[in-house]
Amino acid sequence: MNKTRKFLFLLIASLSLFWNCQNQTKEEKKAEPEQIEGSEKQVLEETKTLSLPFVAVVDNETTQIEIQENPQKSKVPLNKEELAEALNIKYPEIYLKVDKISHDTLSVNIPNATYLTQQAGTTGAMTYLAEATYAFTDLPKIKVVRFNFKEGDHAVPGPYTRNSFNKKNL
């Protein structure tokens, strides 16, 4: 019985210590933004979310893609890495990596494009390419997104601009 009491005491003490450390960590994290100098910087950091600035909406009757501003987009512009992460979150089966910028062109790689090129269908592939293109061309000085991946039935690699998704070009 004495060993059981010691065990229970140690277990309760350990859990209490663990719980108090967790609560303290959360309180410290809440206090961090107050320590940042400049209220403007604090506001910017609080309003940044990883959501794409544009979404593609497909007309069910015509299957035409229309690009619309995302009402849930971040109030703070995202950089190229954050846009890639937002795409990877929205489309986990299509992993995109940012490569390099050359003049007005951003190169991106999709190492395994099987889902994009073989399984998403033509409309699904075009929706993805349109959203990615519009997201990256929302960056200053980027006018072209060069997609590098293995060609398939529903998607072709190469340079895309916003004009690539005009109704007359689809």
mmCIF file of C-alpha atoms in Angstrom:
data_model
loop_
_atom_site.group_PDB
_atom_site.id
_atom_site.type_symbol
_atom_site.label_atom_id
_atom_site.label_comp_id
_atom_site.label_asym_id
_atom_site.label_seq_id
_atom_site.Cartn_x
_atom_site.Cartn_y
_atom_site.Cartn_z
ATOM 1 C CA MET A 1 0.000 0.000 0.000
ATOM 2 C CA ASN A 2 2.887 2.337 0.814
ATOM 3 C CA LYS A 3 4.398 1.797 -2.664
ATOM 4 C CA THR A 4 1.014 2.501 -4.270
ATOM 5 C CA ARG A 5 0.730 5.817 -2.405
ATOM 6 C CA LYS A 6 4.237 6.821 -3.439
ATOM 7 C CA PHE A 7 3.474 5.904 -7.034
ATOM 8 C CA LEU A 8 0.213 7.856 -7.024
ATOM 9 C CA PHE A 9 1.931 10.846 -5.407
ATOM 10 C CA LEU A 10 4.701 10.813 -8.029
ATOM 11 C CA LEU A 11 2.187 10.391 -10.845
ATOM 12 C CA ILE A 12 0.025 13.281 -9.637
ATOM 13 C CA ALA A 13 3.064 15.482 -9.031
ATOM 14 C CA SER A 14 4.442 14.701 -12.501
ATOM 15 C CA LEU A 15 1.119 15.393 -14.190
ATOM 16 C CA SER A 16 0.699 18.603 -12.224
ATOM 17 C CA LEU A 17 4.184 19.763 -13.168
ATOM 18 C CA PHE A 18 3.584 18.850 -16.810
ATOM 19 C CA TRP A 19 0.203 20.635 -16.859
ATOM 20 C CA ASN A 20 1.654 23.781 -15.266
ATOM 21 C CA CYS A 21 4.512 23.861 -17.770
ATOM 22 C CA GLN A 22 2.047 23.546 -20.647
ATOM 23 C CA ASN A 23 -0.130 26.374 -19.328
ATOM 24 C CA GLN A 24 2.908 28.582 -18.796
ATOM 25 C CA THR A 25 4.101 27.916 -22.350
ATOM 26 C CA LYS A 26 0.695 28.922 -23.739
ATOM 27 C CA GLU A 27 0.692 32.104 -21.668
ATOM 28 C CA GLU A 28 4.202 32.942 -22.849
ATOM 29 C CA LYS A 29 3.128 32.441 -26.466
ATOM 30 C CA LYS A 30 0.172 34.768 -25.943
ATOM 31 C CA ALA A 31 2.506 37.381 -24.510
ATOM 32 C CA GLU A 32 4.957 37.226 -27.419
ATOM 33 C CA PRO A 33 3.025 39.502 -29.837
ATOM 34 C CA GLU A 34 2.941 42.221 -27.172
ATOM 35 C CA GLN A 35 6.722 42.140 -27.050
ATOM 36 C CA ILE A 36 7.077 42.809 -30.796
ATOM 37 C CA GLU A 37 8.020 46.382 -31.435
ATOM 38 C CA GLY A 38 5.677 48.370 -33.606
ATOM 39 C CA SER A 39 1.957 47.760 -33.564
ATOM 40 C CA GLU A 40 1.884 47.709 -37.375
ATOM 41 C CA LYS A 41 4.162 44.660 -37.506
ATOM 42 C CA GLN A 42 1.974 42.944 -34.929
ATOM 43 C CA VAL A 43 -1.188 43.574 -36.941
ATOM 44 C CA LEU A 44 0.461 42.243 -40.117
ATOM 45 C CA GLU A 45 1.552 39.029 -38.442
ATOM 46 C CA GLU A 46 -1.856 38.451 -36.902
ATOM 47 C CA THR A 47 -3.709 38.791 -40.225
ATOM 48 C CA LYS A 48 -1.480 36.550 -42.354
ATOM 49 C CA THR A 49 -3.188 33.282 -43.260
ATOM 50 C CA LEU A 50 -2.156 30.606 -45.712
ATOM 51 C CA SER A 51 -5.022 30.872 -48.147
ATOM 52 C CA LEU A 52 -4.787 31.439 -51.863
ATOM 53 C CA PRO A 53 -5.594 34.944 -53.117
ATOM 54 C CA PHE A 54 -7.780 33.563 -55.937
ATOM 55 C CA VAL A 55 -10.004 30.538 -56.395
ATOM 56 C CA ALA A 56 -11.158 28.899 -59.587
ATOM 57 C CA VAL A 57 -14.888 28.329 -59.852
ATOM 58 C CA VAL A 58 -16.140 25.864 -62.435
ATOM 59 C CA ASP A 59 -19.489 26.400 -64.154
ATOM 60 C CA ASN A 60 -21.168 22.983 -63.972
ATOM 61 C CA GLU A 61 -23.050 23.458 -67.231
ATOM 62 C CA THR A 62 -20.252 24.785 -69.432
ATOM 63 C CA THR A 63 -17.240 23.489 -67.416
ATOM 64 C CA GLN A 64 -15.669 26.934 -67.954
ATOM 65 C CA ILE A 65 -13.298 28.103 -65.249
ATOM 66 C CA GLU A 66 -13.798 31.530 -63.731
ATOM 67 C CA ILE A 67 -11.184 33.024 -61.434
ATOM 68 C CA GLN A 68 -12.516 34.932 -58.439
ATOM 69 C CA GLU A 69 -10.829 36.739 -55.589
ATOM 70 C CA ASN A 70 -10.853 34.516 -52.510
ATOM 71 C CA PRO A 71 -12.901 36.192 -49.752
ATOM 72 C CA GLN A 72 -10.770 34.289 -47.203
ATOM 73 C CA LYS A 73 -7.443 35.459 -48.603
ATOM 74 C CA SER A 74 -4.798 36.792 -46.280
ATOM 75 C CA LYS A 75 -4.935 40.502 -45.586
ATOM 76 C CA VAL A 76 -1.159 40.455 -45.874
ATOM 77 C CA PRO A 77 0.352 39.372 -49.199
ATOM 78 C CA LEU A 78 2.042 35.984 -49.046
ATOM 79 C CA ASN A 79 5.511 35.307 -50.429
ATOM 80 C CA LYS A 80 6.245 32.581 -52.980
ATOM 81 C CA GLU A 81 7.038 29.954 -50.345
ATOM 82 C CA GLU A 82 3.843 30.674 -48.425
ATOM 83 C CA LEU A 83 1.794 30.518 -51.630
ATOM 84 C CA ALA A 84 3.368 27.137 -52.417
ATOM 85 C CA GLU A 85 2.503 25.952 -48.914
ATOM 86 C CA ALA A 86 -1.098 27.173 -49.330
ATOM 87 C CA LEU A 87 -1.341 25.227 -52.600
ATOM 88 C CA ASN A 88 0.133 22.135 -50.951
ATOM 89 C CA ILE A 89 -2.392 22.393 -48.126
ATOM 90 C CA LYS A 90 -5.345 22.812 -50.488
ATOM 91 C CA TYR A 91 -4.093 20.139 -52.898
ATOM 92 C CA PRO A 92 -2.140 17.622 -50.780
ATOM 93 C CA GLU A 93 -2.021 15.116 -53.642
ATOM 94 C CA ILE A 94 -0.088 17.597 -55.832
ATOM 95 C CA TYR A 95 3.152 18.593 -54.113
ATOM 96 C CA LEU A 96 4.618 21.761 -55.618
ATOM 97 C CA LYS A 97 8.095 23.140 -54.940
ATOM 98 C CA VAL A 98 9.202 26.662 -55.800
ATOM 99 C CA ASP A 99 12.359 26.684 -57.897
ATOM 100 C CA LYS A 100 13.766 30.005 -59.120
ATOM 101 C CA ILE A 101 12.833 33.398 -60.493
ATOM 102 C CA SER A 102 14.277 34.562 -63.792
ATOM 103 C CA HIS A 103 13.193 38.012 -64.955
ATOM 104 C CA ASP A 104 9.374 37.920 -64.789
ATOM 105 C CA THR A 105 9.102 34.110 -64.607
ATOM 106 C CA LEU A 106 8.797 31.899 -61.540
ATOM 107 C CA SER A 107 9.692 28.246 -62.087
ATOM 108 C CA VAL A 108 7.971 25.608 -59.991
ATOM 109 C CA ASN A 109 8.370 21.834 -59.909
ATOM 110 C CA ILE A 110 5.840 19.100 -59.325
ATOM 111 C CA PRO A 111 8.046 16.035 -58.782
ATOM 112 C CA ASN A 112 5.158 13.547 -58.881
ATOM 113 C CA ALA A 113 2.397 14.915 -61.107
ATOM 114 C CA THR A 114 0.444 11.672 -61.535
ATOM 115 C CA TYR A 115 -2.633 12.992 -59.726
ATOM 116 C CA LEU A 116 -2.547 16.260 -61.670
ATOM 117 C CA THR A 117 -1.961 14.710 -65.089
ATOM 118 C CA GLN A 118 -3.847 11.407 -64.848
ATOM 119 C CA GLN A 119 -6.431 11.480 -62.050
ATOM 120 C CA ALA A 120 -7.778 15.019 -61.571
ATOM 121 C CA GLY A 121 -9.377 15.179 -64.998
ATOM 122 C CA THR A 122 -8.889 18.013 -67.438
ATOM 123 C CA THR A 123 -11.071 20.472 -65.509
ATOM 124 C CA GLY A 124 -9.408 19.558 -62.201
ATOM 125 C CA ALA A 125 -5.947 19.991 -63.688
ATOM 126 C CA MET A 126 -6.847 23.325 -65.278
ATOM 127 C CA THR A 127 -8.392 24.506 -62.001
ATOM 128 C CA TYR A 128 -5.177 23.725 -60.161
ATOM 129 C CA LEU A 129 -2.942 25.343 -62.783
ATOM 130 C CA ALA A 130 -5.175 28.432 -62.881
ATOM 131 C CA GLU A 131 -5.204 28.881 -59.107
ATOM 132 C CA ALA A 132 -1.448 28.381 -58.904
ATOM 133 C CA THR A 133 -0.788 30.747 -61.807
ATOM 134 C CA TYR A 134 -3.039 33.466 -60.432
ATOM 135 C CA ALA A 135 -1.526 33.085 -56.956
ATOM 136 C CA PHE A 136 2.069 33.379 -58.103
ATOM 137 C CA THR A 137 1.390 36.140 -60.637
ATOM 138 C CA ASP A 138 -0.092 38.137 -57.779
ATOM 139 C CA LEU A 139 3.511 38.552 -56.608
ATOM 140 C CA PRO A 140 5.274 41.755 -57.687
ATOM 141 C CA LYS A 141 7.122 41.407 -61.015
ATOM 142 C CA ILE A 142 5.930 37.819 -61.689
ATOM 143 C CA LYS A 143 4.004 37.571 -64.957
ATOM 144 C CA VAL A 144 4.712 33.944 -65.936
ATOM 145 C CA VAL A 145 4.727 30.662 -64.003
ATOM 146 C CA ARG A 146 6.740 27.867 -65.599
ATOM 147 C CA PHE A 147 5.452 24.492 -64.437
ATOM 148 C CA ASN A 148 7.929 21.625 -64.618
ATOM 149 C CA PHE A 149 6.423 18.144 -64.415
ATOM 150 C CA LYS A 150 6.004 15.017 -66.509
ATOM 151 C CA GLU A 151 3.300 15.591 -69.125
ATOM 152 C CA GLY A 152 0.150 13.512 -68.925
ATOM 153 C CA ASP A 153 -3.326 13.191 -70.380
ATOM 154 C CA HIS A 154 -4.841 16.161 -68.529
ATOM 155 C CA ALA A 155 -2.012 18.643 -68.017
ATOM 156 C CA VAL A 156 0.962 19.914 -69.970
ATOM 157 C CA PRO A 157 4.037 21.511 -68.387
ATOM 158 C CA GLY A 158 5.350 24.852 -69.537
ATOM 159 C CA PRO A 159 4.805 28.573 -69.075
ATOM 160 C CA TYR A 160 1.385 29.842 -67.985
ATOM 161 C CA THR A 161 0.115 33.397 -67.608
ATOM 162 C CA ARG A 162 -3.252 34.724 -66.516
ATOM 163 C CA ASN A 163 -4.174 34.966 -70.191
ATOM 164 C CA SER A 164 -3.698 31.201 -70.473
ATOM 165 C CA PHE A 165 -7.003 30.833 -68.645
ATOM 166 C CA ASN A 166 -9.128 33.229 -70.692
ATOM 167 C CA LYS A 167 -12.265 31.541 -72.010
ATOM 168 C CA LYS A 168 -11.003 31.802 -75.581
ATOM 169 C CA ASN A 169 -7.720 30.049 -74.659
ATOM 170 C CA LEU A 170 -9.280 27.102 -72.823
#
